[in-house]
Tab-separated table of C-alpha atoms in Angstrom:
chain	number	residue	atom	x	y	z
A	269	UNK	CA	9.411	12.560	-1.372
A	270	UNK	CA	6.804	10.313	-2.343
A	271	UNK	CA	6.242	8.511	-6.071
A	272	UNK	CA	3.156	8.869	-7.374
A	273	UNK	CA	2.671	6.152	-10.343
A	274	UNK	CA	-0.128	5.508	-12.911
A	275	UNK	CA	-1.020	1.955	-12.550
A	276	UNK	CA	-0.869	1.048	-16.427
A	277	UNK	CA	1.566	-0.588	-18.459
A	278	UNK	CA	4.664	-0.843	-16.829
A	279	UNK	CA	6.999	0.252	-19.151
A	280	UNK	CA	5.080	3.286	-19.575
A	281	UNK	CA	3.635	4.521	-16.110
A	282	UNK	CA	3.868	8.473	-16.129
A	283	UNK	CA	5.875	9.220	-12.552
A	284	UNK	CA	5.839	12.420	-9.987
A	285	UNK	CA	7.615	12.830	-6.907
A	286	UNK	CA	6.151	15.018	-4.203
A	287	UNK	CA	7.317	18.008	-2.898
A	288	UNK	CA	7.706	19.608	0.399
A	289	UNK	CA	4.171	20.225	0.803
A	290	UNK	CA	3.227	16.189	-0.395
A	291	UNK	CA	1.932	18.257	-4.016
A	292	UNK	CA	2.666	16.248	-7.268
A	293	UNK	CA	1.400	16.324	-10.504
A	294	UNK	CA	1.116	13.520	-13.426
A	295	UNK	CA	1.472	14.831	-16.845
A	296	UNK	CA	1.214	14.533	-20.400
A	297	UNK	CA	-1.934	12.311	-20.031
A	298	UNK	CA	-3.351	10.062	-22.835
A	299	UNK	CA	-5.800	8.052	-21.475
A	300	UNK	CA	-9.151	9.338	-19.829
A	301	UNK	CA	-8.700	8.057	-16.299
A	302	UNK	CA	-5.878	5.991	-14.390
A	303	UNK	CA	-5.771	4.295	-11.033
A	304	UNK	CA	-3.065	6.321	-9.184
A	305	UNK	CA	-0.355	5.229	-6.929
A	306	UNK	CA	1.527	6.497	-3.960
A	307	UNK	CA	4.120	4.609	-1.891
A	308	UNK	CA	7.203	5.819	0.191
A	309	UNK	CA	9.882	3.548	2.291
A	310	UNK	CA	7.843	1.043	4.091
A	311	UNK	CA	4.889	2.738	4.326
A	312	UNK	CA	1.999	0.899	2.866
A	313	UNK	CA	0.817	2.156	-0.690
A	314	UNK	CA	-2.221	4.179	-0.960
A	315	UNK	CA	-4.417	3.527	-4.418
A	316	UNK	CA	-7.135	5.723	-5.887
A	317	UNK	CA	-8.831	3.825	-9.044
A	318	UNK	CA	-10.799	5.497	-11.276
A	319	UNK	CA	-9.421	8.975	-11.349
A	320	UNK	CA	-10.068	11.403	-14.343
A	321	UNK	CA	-7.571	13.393	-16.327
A	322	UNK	CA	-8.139	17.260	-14.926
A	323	UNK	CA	-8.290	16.158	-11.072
A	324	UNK	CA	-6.847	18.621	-8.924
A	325	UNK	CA	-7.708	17.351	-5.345
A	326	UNK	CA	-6.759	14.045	-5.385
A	327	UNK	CA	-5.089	13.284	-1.857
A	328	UNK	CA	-3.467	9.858	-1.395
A	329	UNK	CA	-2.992	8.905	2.553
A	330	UNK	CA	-0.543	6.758	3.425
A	331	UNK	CA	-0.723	4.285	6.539
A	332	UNK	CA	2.002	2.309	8.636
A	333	UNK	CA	0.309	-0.838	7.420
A	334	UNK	CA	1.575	-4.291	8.428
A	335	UNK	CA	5.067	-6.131	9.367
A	336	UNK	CA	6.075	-9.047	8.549
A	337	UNK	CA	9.264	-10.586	10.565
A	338	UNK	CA	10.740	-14.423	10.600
A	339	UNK	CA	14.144	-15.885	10.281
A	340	UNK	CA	16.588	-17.348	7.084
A	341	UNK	CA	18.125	-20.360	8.215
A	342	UNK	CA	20.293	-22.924	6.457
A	343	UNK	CA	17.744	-26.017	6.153
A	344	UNK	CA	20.943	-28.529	6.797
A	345	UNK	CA	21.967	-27.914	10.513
A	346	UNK	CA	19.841	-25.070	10.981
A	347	UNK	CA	22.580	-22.259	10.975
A	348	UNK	CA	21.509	-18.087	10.410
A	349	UNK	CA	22.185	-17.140	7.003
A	350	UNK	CA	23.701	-13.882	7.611
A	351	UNK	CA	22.957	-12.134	3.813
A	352	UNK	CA	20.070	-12.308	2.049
A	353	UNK	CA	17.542	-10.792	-0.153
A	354	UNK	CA	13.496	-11.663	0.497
A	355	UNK	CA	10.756	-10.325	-1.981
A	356	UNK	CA	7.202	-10.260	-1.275
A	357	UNK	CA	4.556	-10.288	-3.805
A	358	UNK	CA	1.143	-10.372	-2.946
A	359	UNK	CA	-1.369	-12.898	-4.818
A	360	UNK	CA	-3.215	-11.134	-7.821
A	361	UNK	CA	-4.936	-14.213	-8.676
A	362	UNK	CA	-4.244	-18.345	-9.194
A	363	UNK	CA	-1.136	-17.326	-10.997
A	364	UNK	CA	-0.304	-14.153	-10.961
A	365	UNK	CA	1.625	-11.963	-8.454
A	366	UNK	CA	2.745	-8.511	-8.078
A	367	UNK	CA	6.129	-7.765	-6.133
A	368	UNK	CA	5.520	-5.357	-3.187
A	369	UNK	CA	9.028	-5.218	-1.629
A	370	UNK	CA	12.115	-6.443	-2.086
A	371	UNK	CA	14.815	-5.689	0.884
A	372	UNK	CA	18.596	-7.055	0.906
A	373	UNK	CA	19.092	-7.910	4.644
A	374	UNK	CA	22.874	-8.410	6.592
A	375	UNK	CA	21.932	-9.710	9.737
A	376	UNK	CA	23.954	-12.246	11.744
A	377	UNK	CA	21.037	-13.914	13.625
A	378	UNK	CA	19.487	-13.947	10.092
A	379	UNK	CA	16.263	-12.200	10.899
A	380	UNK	CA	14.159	-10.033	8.299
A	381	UNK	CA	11.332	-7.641	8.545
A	382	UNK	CA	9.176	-5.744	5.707
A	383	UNK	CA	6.838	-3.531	6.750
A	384	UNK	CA	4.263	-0.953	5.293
A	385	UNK	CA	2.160	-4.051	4.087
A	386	UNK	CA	-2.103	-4.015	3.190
A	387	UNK	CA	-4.238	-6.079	4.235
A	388	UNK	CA	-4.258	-9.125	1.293
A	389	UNK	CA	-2.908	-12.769	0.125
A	390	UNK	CA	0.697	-12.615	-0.316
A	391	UNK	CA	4.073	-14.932	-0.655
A	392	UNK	CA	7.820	-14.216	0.559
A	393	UNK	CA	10.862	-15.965	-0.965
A	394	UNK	CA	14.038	-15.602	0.192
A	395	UNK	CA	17.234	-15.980	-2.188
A	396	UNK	CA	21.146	-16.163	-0.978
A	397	UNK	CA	24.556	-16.401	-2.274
A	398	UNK	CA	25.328	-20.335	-2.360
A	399	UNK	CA	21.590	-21.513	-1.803
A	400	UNK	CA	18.753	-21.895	-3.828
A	401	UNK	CA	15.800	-19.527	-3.834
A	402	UNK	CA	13.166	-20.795	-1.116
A	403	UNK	CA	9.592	-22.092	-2.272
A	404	UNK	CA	7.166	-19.557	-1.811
A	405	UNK	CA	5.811	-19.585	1.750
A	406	UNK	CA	2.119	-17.760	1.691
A	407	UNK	CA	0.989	-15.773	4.526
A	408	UNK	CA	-1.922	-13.106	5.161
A	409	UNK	CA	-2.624	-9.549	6.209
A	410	UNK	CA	-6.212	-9.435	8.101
A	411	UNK	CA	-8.221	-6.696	7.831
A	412	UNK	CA	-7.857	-4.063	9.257
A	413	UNK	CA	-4.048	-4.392	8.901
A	414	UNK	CA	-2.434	-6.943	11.736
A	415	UNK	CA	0.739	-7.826	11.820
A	416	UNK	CA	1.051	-11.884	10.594
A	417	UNK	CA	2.691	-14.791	12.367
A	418	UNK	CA	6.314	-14.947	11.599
A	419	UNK	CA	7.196	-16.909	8.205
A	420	UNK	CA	10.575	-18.493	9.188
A	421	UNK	CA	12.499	-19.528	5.824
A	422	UNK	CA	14.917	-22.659	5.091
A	423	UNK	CA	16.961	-22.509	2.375
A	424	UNK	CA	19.386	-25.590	0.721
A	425	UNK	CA	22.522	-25.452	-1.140
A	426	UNK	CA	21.791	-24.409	-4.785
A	427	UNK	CA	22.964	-27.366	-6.884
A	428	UNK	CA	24.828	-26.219	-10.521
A	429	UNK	CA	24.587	-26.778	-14.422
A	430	UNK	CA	27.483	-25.971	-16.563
A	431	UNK	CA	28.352	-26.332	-20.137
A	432	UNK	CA	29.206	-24.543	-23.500
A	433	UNK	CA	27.351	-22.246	-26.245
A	434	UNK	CA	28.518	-22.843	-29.366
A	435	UNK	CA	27.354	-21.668	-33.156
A	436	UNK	CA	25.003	-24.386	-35.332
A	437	UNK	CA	27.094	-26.092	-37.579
A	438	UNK	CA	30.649	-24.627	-37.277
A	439	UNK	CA	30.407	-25.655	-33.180
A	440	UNK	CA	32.412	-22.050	-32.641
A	441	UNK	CA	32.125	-21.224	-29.648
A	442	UNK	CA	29.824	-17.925	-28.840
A	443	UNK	CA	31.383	-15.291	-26.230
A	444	UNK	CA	28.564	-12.939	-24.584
A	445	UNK	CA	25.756	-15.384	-25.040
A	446	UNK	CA	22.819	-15.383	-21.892
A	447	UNK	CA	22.218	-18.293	-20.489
């Protein structure tokens, strides 16, 4: 089953899923034309911009795209790290990014691989228990869609900052507040 999103504000995106035969519809429309969405598992997303309310043949094809593979490694000796989330976001511009896949990985050799990428600018972080989150390392998908060096990943020992919320001017102490 396959998503189908409206690219729009994100809190509001009308959402389908497919059905046997790949059919979905978006309802309940407001706006006079959307770019639409489809992605499934690590396939890479197929986009259609520009589509009016009252299309009926829209068909979104979706490709094996690109891979990208490397290794998390403990930056002080060099050891696997064994659990660990990465997230890649491709570059939308000089400061924006949007987050194309995020995949927890438990691997003892601490290797990762995301797939189902498009050809663009993008960055991968990596983030584990006990470390800090990595610095974004950047890396490109050619086009057509080739598979990118590996991006190999060190990560260091988080540091830590405790300490106390309290209420102005009684200095109670607040349970529940998010730090």
């Amino acid at each position: 089953r396959v998503p189908a999103a409206l690219d729009r504000t994100p809190s509001l995106r009308p959402e389908a899923t497919t059905d046997e035969a790949g059919r979905f519809s978006l309802e309940d429309l407001s706006e006079p034309q959307y770019t639409v969405i489809a992605h499934f598992e690590e396939l890479a997303p197929a986009r259609a911009q520009g589509v009016k309310v009252g299309t009926q043949d829209l068909t979104l094809t979706l490709s094996a795209g690109a891979g990208l593979r490397g290794t998390v490694r403990d930056e002080k000796g060099g050891a696997p790290v064994a659990s660990f989330t990465v997230v890649v976001s491709a570059r939308r511009g000089p400061l924006e990014k949007e987050v194309v896949a995020t995949k927890a990985v438990l691997d003892a050799s601490g290797r990762y691989e995301v797939s189902g990428l498009v050809p663009g600018e993008y960055t991968v972080i990596a983030a584990a228990h006990g470390f800090a989150a990595s610095r974004d390392a950047a890396f490109s998908v050619p086009d057509p869609a080739a598979d990118p060096p590996p991006v190999d990943i060190k990560l260091t020992r988080g540091g830590r900052v405790t300490g106390v919320v309290v209420e102005e001017g009684t200095k109670k102490p607040i349970e529940g507040a998010r730090v």
